[in-house]
XYZ file of C-alpha atoms in Angstrom:
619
model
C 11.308 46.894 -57.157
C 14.241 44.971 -58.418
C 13.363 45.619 -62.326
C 13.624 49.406 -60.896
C 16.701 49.030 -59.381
C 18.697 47.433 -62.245
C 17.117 49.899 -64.673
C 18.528 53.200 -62.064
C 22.275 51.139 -62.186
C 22.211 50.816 -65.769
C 21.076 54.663 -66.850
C 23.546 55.496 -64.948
C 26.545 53.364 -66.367
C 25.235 54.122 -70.022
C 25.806 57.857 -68.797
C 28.761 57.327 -67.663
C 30.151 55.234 -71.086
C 28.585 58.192 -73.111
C 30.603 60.354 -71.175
C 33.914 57.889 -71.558
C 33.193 58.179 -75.620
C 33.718 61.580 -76.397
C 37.319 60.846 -75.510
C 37.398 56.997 -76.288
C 36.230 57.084 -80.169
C 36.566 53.339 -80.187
C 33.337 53.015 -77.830
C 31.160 54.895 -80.903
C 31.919 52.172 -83.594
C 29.418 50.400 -84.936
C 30.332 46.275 -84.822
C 29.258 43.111 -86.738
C 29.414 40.124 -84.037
C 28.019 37.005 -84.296
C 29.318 34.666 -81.374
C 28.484 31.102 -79.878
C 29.689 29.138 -76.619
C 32.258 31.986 -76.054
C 32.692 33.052 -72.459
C 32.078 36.989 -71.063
C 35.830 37.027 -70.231
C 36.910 36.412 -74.055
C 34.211 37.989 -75.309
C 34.938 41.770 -73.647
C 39.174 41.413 -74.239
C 38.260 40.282 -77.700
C 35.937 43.264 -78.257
C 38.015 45.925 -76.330
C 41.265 44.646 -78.485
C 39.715 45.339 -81.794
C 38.631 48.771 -80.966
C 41.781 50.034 -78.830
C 39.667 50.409 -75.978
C 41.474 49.749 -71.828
C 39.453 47.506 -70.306
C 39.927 45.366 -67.584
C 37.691 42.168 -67.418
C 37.561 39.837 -64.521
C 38.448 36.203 -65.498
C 36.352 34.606 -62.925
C 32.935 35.899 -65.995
C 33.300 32.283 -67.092
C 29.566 32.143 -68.320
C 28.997 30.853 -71.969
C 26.898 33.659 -74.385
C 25.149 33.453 -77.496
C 25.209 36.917 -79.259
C 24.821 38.064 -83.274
C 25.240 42.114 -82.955
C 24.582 43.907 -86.408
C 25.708 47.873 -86.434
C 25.503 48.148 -82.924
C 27.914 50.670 -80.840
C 30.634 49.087 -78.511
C 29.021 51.148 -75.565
C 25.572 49.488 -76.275
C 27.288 46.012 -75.992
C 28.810 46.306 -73.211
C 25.660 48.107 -71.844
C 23.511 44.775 -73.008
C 26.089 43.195 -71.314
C 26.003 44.982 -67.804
C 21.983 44.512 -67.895
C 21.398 41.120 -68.985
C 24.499 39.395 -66.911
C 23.881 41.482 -64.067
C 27.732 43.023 -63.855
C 29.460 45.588 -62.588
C 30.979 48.360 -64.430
C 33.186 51.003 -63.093
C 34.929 54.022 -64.743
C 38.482 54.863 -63.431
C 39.838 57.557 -65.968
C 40.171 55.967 -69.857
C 39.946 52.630 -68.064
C 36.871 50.514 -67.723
C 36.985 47.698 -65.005
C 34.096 45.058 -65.915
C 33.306 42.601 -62.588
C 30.870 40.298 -61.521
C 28.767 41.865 -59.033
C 28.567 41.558 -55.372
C 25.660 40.285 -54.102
C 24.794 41.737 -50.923
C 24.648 39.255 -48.169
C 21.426 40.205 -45.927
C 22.220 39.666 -42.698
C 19.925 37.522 -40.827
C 18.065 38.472 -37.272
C 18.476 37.016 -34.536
C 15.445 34.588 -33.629
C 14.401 35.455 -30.083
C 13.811 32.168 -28.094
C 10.442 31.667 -26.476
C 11.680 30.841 -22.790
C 9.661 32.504 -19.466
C 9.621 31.457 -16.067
C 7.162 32.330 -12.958
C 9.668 32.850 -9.842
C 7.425 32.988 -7.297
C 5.535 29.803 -8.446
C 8.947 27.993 -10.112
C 7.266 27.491 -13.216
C 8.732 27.275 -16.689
C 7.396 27.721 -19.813
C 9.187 26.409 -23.272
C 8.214 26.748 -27.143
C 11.277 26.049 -29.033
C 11.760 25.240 -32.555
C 14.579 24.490 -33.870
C 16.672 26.527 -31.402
C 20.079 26.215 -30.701
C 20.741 23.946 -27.358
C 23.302 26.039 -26.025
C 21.342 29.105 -26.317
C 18.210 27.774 -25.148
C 20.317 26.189 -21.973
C 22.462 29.771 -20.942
C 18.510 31.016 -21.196
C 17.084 28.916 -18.760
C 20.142 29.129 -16.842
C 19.444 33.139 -16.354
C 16.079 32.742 -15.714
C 16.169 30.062 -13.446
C 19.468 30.004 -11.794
C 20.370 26.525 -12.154
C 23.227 25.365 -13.793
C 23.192 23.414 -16.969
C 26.186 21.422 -18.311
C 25.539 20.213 -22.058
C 28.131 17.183 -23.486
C 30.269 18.055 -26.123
C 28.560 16.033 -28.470
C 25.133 18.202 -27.911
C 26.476 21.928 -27.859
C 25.718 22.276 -31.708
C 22.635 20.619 -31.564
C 18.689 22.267 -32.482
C 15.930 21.126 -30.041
C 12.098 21.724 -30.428
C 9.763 21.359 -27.999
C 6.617 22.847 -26.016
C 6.296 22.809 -22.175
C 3.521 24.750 -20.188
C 4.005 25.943 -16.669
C 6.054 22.822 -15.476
C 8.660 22.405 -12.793
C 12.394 22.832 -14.222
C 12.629 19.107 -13.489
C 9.840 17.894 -15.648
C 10.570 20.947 -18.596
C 14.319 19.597 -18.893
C 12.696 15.926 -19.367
C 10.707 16.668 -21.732
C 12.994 18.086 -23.849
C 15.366 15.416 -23.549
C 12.680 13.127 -24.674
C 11.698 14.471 -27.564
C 15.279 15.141 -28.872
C 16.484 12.088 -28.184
C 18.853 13.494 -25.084
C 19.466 12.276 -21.674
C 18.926 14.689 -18.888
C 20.875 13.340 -15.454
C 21.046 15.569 -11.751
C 23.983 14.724 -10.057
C 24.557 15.506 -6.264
C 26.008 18.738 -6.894
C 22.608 19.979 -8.063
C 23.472 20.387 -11.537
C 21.908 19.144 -14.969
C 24.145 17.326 -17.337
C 22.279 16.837 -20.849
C 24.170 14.222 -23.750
C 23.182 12.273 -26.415
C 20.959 9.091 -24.886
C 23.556 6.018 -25.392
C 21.843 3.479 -28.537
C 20.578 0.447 -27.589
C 20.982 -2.987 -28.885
C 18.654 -5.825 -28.348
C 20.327 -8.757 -29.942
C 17.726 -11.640 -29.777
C 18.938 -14.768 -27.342
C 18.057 -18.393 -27.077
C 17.591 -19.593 -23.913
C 16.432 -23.076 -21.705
C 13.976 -23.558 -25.024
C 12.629 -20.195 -24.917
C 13.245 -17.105 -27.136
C 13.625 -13.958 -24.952
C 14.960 -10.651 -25.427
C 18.595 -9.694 -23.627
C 19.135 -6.028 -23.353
C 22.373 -4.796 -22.073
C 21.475 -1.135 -21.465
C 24.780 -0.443 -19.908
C 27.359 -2.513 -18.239
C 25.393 -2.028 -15.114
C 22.083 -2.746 -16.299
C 20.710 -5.898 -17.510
C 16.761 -6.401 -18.877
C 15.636 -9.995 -20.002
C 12.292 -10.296 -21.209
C 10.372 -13.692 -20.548
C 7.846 -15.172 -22.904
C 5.306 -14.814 -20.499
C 5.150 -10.821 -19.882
C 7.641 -10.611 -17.106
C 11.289 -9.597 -16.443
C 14.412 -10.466 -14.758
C 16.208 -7.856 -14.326
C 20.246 -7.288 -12.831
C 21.223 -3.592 -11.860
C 24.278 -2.705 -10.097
C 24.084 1.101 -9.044
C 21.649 2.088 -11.638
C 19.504 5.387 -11.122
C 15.983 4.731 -10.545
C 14.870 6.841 -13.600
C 17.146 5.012 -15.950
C 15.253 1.403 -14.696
C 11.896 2.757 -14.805
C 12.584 4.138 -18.452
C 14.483 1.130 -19.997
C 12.279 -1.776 -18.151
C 8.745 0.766 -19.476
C 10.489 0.514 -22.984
C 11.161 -3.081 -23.255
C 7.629 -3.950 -21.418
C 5.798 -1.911 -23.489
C 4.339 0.319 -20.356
C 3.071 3.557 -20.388
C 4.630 6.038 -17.788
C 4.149 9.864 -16.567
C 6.674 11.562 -13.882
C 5.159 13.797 -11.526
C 8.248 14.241 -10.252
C 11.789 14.365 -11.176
C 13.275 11.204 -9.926
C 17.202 12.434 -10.957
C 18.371 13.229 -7.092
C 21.552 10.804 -7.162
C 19.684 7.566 -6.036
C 20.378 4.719 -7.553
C 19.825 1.137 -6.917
C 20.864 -2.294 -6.838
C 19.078 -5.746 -7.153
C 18.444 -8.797 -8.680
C 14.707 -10.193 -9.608
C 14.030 -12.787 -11.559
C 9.466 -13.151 -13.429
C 8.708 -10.116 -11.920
C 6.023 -7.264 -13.572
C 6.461 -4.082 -14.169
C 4.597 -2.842 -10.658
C 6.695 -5.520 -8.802
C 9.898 -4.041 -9.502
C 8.177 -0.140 -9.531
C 7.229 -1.673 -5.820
C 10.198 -2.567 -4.641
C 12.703 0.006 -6.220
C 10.821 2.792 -5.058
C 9.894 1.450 -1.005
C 12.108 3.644 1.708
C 12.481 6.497 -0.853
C 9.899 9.597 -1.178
C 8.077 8.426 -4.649
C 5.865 6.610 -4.911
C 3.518 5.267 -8.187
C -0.137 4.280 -8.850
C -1.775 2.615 -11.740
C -4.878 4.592 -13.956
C -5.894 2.400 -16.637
C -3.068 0.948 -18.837
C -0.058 3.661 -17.555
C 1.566 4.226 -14.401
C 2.008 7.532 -12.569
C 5.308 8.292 -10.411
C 6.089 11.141 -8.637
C 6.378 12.106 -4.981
C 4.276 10.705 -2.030
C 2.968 14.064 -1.067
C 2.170 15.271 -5.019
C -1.168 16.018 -5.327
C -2.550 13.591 -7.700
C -0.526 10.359 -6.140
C -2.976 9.876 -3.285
C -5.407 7.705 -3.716
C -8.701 6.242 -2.205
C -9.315 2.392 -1.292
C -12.195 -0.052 0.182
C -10.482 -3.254 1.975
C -13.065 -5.679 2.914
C -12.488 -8.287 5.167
C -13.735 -11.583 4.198
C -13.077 -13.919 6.872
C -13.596 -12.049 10.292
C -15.480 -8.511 11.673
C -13.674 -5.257 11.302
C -14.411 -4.195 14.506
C -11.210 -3.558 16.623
C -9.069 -4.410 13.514
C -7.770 -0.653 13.781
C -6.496 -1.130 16.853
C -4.261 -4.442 15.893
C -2.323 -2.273 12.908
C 0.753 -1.228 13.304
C 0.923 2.411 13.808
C 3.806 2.338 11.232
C 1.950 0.894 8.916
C -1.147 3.273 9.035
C 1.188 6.541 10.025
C 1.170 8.133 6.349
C -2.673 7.025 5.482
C -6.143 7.874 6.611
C -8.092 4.809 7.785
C -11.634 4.840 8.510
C -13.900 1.708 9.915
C -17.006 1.662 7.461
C -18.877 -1.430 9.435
C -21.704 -1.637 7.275
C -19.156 -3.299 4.702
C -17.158 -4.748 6.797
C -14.101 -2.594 5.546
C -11.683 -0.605 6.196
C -11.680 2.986 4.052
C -8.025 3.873 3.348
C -6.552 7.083 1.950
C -3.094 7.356 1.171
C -0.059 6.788 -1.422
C -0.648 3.486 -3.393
C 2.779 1.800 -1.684
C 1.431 2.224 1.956
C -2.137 1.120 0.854
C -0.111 -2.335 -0.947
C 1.682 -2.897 2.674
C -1.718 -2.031 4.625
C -3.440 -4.741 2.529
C -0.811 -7.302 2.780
C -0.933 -7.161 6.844
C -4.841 -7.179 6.419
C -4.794 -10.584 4.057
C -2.231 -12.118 6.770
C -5.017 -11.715 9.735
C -7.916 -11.777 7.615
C -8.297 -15.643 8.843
C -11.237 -17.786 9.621
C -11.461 -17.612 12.996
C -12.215 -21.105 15.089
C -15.511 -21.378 16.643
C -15.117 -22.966 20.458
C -18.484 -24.623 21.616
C -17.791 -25.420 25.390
C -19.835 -28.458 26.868
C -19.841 -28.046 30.661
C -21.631 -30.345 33.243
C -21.473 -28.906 36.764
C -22.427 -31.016 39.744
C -21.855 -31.577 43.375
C -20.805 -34.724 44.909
C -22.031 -35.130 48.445
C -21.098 -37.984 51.525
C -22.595 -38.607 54.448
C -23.496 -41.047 56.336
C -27.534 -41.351 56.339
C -27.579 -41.185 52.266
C -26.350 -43.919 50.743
C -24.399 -43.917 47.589
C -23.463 -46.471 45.440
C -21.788 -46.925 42.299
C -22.649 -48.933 39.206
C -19.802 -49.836 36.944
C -18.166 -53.124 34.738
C -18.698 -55.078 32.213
C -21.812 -55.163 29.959
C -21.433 -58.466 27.868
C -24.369 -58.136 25.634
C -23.815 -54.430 24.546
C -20.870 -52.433 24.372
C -22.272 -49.050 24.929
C -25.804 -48.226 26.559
C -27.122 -44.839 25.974
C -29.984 -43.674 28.484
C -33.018 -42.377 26.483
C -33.877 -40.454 29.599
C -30.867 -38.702 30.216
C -30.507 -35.232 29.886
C -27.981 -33.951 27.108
C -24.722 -35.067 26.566
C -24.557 -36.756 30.582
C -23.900 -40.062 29.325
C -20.333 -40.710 29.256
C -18.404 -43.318 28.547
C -15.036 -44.396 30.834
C -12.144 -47.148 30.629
C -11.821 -48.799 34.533
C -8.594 -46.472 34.687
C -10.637 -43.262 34.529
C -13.194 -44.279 36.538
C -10.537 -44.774 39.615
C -9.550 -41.709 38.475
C -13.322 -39.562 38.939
C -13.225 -41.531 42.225
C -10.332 -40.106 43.538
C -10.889 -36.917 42.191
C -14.344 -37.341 43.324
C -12.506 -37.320 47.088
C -10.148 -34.408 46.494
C -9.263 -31.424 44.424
C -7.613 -31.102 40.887
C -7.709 -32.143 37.416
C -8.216 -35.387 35.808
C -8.205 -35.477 31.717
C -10.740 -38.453 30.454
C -9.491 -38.123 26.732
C -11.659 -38.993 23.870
C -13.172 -41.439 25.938
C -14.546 -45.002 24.631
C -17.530 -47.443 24.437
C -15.926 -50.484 26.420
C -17.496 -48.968 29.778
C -19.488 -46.179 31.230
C -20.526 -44.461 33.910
C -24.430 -43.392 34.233
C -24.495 -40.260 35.636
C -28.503 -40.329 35.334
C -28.045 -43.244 38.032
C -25.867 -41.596 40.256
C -28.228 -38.262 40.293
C -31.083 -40.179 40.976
C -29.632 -42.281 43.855
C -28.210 -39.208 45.289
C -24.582 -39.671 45.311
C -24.286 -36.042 42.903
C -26.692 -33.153 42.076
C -26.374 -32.088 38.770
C -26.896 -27.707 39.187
C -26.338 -26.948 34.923
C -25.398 -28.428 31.762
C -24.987 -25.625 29.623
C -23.426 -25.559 26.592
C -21.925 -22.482 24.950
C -20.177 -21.805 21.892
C -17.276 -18.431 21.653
C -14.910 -17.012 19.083
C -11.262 -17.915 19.574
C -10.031 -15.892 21.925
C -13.234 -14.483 23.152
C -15.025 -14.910 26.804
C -18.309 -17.090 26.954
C -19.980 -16.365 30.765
C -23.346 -18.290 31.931
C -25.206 -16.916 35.115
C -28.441 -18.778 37.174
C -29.329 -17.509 40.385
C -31.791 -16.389 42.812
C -31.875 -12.683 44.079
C -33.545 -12.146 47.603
C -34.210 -8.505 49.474
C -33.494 -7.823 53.560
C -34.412 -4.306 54.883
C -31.911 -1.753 56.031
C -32.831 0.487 58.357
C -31.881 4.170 59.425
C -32.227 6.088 62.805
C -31.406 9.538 62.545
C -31.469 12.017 65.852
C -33.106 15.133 65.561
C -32.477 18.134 68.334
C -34.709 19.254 69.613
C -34.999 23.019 71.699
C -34.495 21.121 75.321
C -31.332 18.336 75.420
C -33.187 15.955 77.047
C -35.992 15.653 74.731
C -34.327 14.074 71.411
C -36.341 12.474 68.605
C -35.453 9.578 66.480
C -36.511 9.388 63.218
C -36.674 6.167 61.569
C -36.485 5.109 58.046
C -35.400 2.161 56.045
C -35.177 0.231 52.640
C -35.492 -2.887 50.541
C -32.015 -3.969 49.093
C -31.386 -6.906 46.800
C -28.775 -9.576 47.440
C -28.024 -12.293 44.815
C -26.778 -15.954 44.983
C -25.562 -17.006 41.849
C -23.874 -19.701 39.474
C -21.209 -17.761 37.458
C -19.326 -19.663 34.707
C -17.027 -17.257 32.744
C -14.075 -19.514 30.205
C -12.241 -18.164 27.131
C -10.579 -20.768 25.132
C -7.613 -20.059 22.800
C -6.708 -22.487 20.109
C -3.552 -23.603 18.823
C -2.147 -24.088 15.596
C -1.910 -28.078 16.525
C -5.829 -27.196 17.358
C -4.881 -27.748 21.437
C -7.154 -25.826 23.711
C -6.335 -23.346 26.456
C -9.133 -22.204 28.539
C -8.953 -19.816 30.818
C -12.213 -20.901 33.574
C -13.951 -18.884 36.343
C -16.537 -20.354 38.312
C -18.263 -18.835 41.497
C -21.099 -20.675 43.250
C -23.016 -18.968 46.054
C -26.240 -19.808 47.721
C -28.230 -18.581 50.579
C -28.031 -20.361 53.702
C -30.581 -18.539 56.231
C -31.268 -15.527 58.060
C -30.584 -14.778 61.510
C -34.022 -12.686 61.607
C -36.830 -11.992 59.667
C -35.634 -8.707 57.938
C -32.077 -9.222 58.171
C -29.593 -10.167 55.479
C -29.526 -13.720 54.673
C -26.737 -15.628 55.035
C -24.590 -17.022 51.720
C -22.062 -19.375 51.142
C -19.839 -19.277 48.701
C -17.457 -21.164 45.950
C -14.916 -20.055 43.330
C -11.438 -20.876 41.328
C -9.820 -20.117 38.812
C -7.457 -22.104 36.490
C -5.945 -22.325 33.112
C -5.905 -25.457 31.527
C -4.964 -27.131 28.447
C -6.746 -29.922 26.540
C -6.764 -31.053 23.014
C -9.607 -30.975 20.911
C -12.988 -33.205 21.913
C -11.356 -34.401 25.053
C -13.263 -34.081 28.542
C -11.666 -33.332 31.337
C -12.855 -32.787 34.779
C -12.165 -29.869 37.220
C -13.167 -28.915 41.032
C -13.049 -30.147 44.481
C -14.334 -27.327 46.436
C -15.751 -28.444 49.821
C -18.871 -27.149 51.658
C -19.236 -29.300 55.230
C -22.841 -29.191 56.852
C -23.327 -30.551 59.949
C -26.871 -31.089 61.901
C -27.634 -32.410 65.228
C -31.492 -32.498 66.100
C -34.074 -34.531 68.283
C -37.332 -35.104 68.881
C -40.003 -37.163 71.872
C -42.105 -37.221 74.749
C -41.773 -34.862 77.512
C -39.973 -35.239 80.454
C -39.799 -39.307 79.343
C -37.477 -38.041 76.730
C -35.129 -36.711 79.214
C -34.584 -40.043 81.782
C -31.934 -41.930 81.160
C -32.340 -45.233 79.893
C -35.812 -44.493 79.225
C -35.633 -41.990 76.591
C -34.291 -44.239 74.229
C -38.040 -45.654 74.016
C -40.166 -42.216 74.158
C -37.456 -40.291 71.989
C -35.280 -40.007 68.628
C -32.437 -38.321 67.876
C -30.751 -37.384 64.703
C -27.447 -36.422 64.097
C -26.221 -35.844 59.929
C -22.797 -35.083 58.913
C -22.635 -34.330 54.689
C -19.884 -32.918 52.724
C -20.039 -31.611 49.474
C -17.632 -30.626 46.510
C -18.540 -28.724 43.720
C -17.061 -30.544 40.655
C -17.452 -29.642 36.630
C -17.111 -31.705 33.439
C -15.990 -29.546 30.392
C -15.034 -30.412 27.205
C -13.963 -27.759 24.027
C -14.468 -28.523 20.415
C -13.330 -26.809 17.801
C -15.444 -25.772 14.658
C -14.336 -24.294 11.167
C -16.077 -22.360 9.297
């Protein structure tokens, strides 16, 4: 096509020179020319001069030629000429202008940038390459109707990139990224793009250690320890520019959900920290949060899909029932928290930072919980003055401790002379007396005393509770007296009314209740909280009526250190009895009936006592 066109320009100019030499002889002569290194410029005045012929040469046709003409017309020359050096030729009159031709400058199209953007969604959608910035900024602008402000230094800048269906947030990012800009949101609500600041990373020597010292800014200050971790010093920083200089010196993989460029900014000091310590802390009372997949981290908002995730907490030290109760409800307000007993656990959906808190309360009372085991001797002491009583105590100078092979568990017990005045007069009243750890010097055989009546041992049980949890013991005896109904029914005369009759069997109990929760200390003291009801039946007053019970309780709270014994009670119960027996009529003369009768008069009191003593177990 170009051959073509050339070949059309220069039929035409040799028509137009054959026209020219019917009245220019000189273009008709025949010419001899043998020329080397001479420029077009020279070459045409030379050749127009010796033939008388006006023509006007450009001086800018500079280029060298290398010509040998034999008997060749001057019009064929300069027609040679016109073709080969691609001039311009135009006829004005007898004069003949020779120029270098214009070359047509082809004016380019305008590229159409690849920008669209869902509305109702507020997606956008990018494929640039190579665009201009600024035009690819007043785009989005119009589509999306935020402002963009680009740096002075950036306006002439190209950008490439490719974002699908992303928030304007994220698509600006990106594009910042991979152009080597910095994208920034101030409060206003507008973006500001420039060129990301360089970096140095001069290397430091420090305390015997080589780390690296990164001054990002005069705000911002990274040091990288030998070991993996950072301190780091930030003084009104933006979160996103301390997530994306500490990532880049640590070496940590990151993807933003969201776009973290709403004016916050921080400021702390932390000194061997990693990089989810300080993505912990910076990010706690804001609405981001992060979570860890593999070997990168994922930031974005608390409620983005994608952020929550799902974890098993298993207790280790103590059950997980009723744990739920004991959290905070601030704590568990933005999860999901499920009991799964079977594992002991706790199932917990929710944002990574609220599941970190939830499991930091959870190792604080995941403790081993003391095990209480309660020793309790319960016995009444009774006086009167047909029994006798007698107590055995002192000095055993061939043994130290004597241990009675037919005593029941734990009733041997071994006293100082200062406690035993002590059970004595407790014996005789009400309150509390604490034995202590008590020695081997004396003892007391409570075997002895049962057997020559002076106490009746009623229960030696011995229980064992969590801390804080209630151990109860009941013995008793359940007996049945009838109740009986009389209902009148009306009949058709007044006077003739019948009386039905009807009646039951209920059950009344007499029981020894011991209920005591013990809570333990840090110093491994022992409160316990005891409850202790006696009854008993004492008679009826006929053969189906209720019997009679008597009955004794109190309550007290008491404190005792570990593996001491202490004794508790005093309660009284006073029987009196007044009977006789002999030969009638004899019995009843004076003087005389103290030979044909006998009488018998008892007076007892008794008090309902209780030895207890806690110890404390670790598991």
């Amino acid at each position: 096509m170009f051959n073509l066109i050339i070949g059309q320009e220069s039929g035409g100019i040799n028509e137009k020179l054959e026209k020219l030499s019917l009245t220019e002889k000189g273009l008709n002569n025949l010419v001899q020319i043998n020329v080397s290194q001479i420029s077009i410029y020279d070459f045409v005045t030379a050749l127009s001069n010796d033939h008388q012929l006006n023509v006007s040469v450009d001086k800018a046709l500079s280029e060298r030629i290398i010509n040998n003409f034999h008997d060749v017309r001057v019009k064929d020359v300069f027609s040679f000429l016109v073709r080969k050096y691609d001039l311009d030729v135009q006829i004005l009159g007898k004069i003949i202008v020779i120029e270098k031709k214009k070359k047509q400058v082809k004016k380019a199209q305008k590229k159409k940038i690849d920008v669209s953007y869902k509305e109702n969604e507020k997606l956008l959608s990018l494929n640039l390459n190579k665009d201009s910035l600024f035009a690819v900024a007043k785009l989005i602008t119009n589509k999306t109707k935020e402002n963009i402000v680009l740096s002075s230094k950036v306006k002439n800048e190209v950008v490439s990139a490719f974002v699908m269906d992303k928030e304007i947030d994220f698509a600006l990012d990106m594009i910042a990224k991979s152009n080597d800009l910095l994208v920034t949101r101030n409060n206003e609500g507008y973006y500001f793009i420039t060129k990301k600041p360089k970096e140095s990373k001069p290397i430091v020597k420090k305390r015997g250690r080589v780390v690296n010292l990164q001054r990002v800014t005069d705000n911002l200050l990274i040091e990288l320890n030998s070991d993996g971790t950072v301190n780091v010093l930030a003084n009104e920083v933006s979160i996103i520019d301390v997530i994306y200089n500490l990532s880049k010196e640590m070496k940590k993989s990151y993807f933003l959900y969201s776009n973290l460029n709403g004016g916050s900014k921080t400021s702390f000091s932390i000194k061997n920290a990693s990089f989810t310590d300080v993505l912990q802390h910076i990010l706690k009372g804001t609405k981001f949060t992060f979570k860890k997949e593999g070997d990168y981290f994922l930031i974005g908002n608390k409620t983005t899909e994608g952020m929550r995730i799902t974890k098993v907490i298993k207790m280790k030290n103590r059950t997980i029932e009723n744990v739920l109760k004991s959290i905070p409800q601030r704590i568990v307000s933005e999860l999901e928290v499920k009991e799964f007993i079977e594992l002991n656990a706790l199932v917990v959906t929710g944002h990574f930072s609220a599941i970190l808190e939830l499991r930091d309360f959870l190792n604080q009372i995941d403790k081993s919980v003391p095990v209480v085991q309660i020793e309790v001797i319960i016995f009444q002491y009774e006086k009167s003055h047909d029994v006798q009583t007698g107590l055995k105590a002192g000095f055993d100078k061939t043994q130290q401790t004597s241990n009675l092979a037919s005593a029941f568990p734990t009733t041997d017990v071994h006293l100082n002379s200062n406690n035993i005045n002590k059970i004595i007069d407790a014996f005789n009243g009400f309150g509390i007396v604490n034995l202590g750890k008590v020695p081997s010097s004396f003892f007391m055989q409570l075997k002895a005393l049962e057997n020559n009546a002076i106490i009746d041992l009623e229960s030696t049980p011995k229980v064992a509770t969590l801390n804080g949890h209630e151990a109860s013991l009941k013995i008793g005896a359940t007996d049945y007296y009838f109740e009986q109904t009389n209902q009148i029914l009306n009949g058709n005369n007044n006077n003739n009314d019948n009386i039905l009759q009807s009646g039951k069997w209920k059950p009344t109990e007499a029981n020894l209740s011991l209920k005591i929760k013990p809570f333990v200390s840090q110093d491994e003291s022992v409160t316990l909280e005891v409850r202790v009801e006696k009854s008993s039946f004492t008679g009826r007053v006929g053969e189906t009526a209720p019997p009679s019970k008597s009955t004794q309780q109190f309550e007290s709270f008491i404190r005792v250190k570990n593996g001491d014994m202490i004794l508790l009670g005093g309660l009284d119960e006073a029987e009196k009895s007044n009977s006789g027996t002999g030969t009638p009529f004899l019995s009843r003369i004076p003087i005389i009936k103290w030979f044909f009768s006998g009488r018998k008069k008892k007076k007892a009191k008794k008090k309902l006592h209780m030895f207890i003593k806690p110890t404390v177990f670790y598991q």
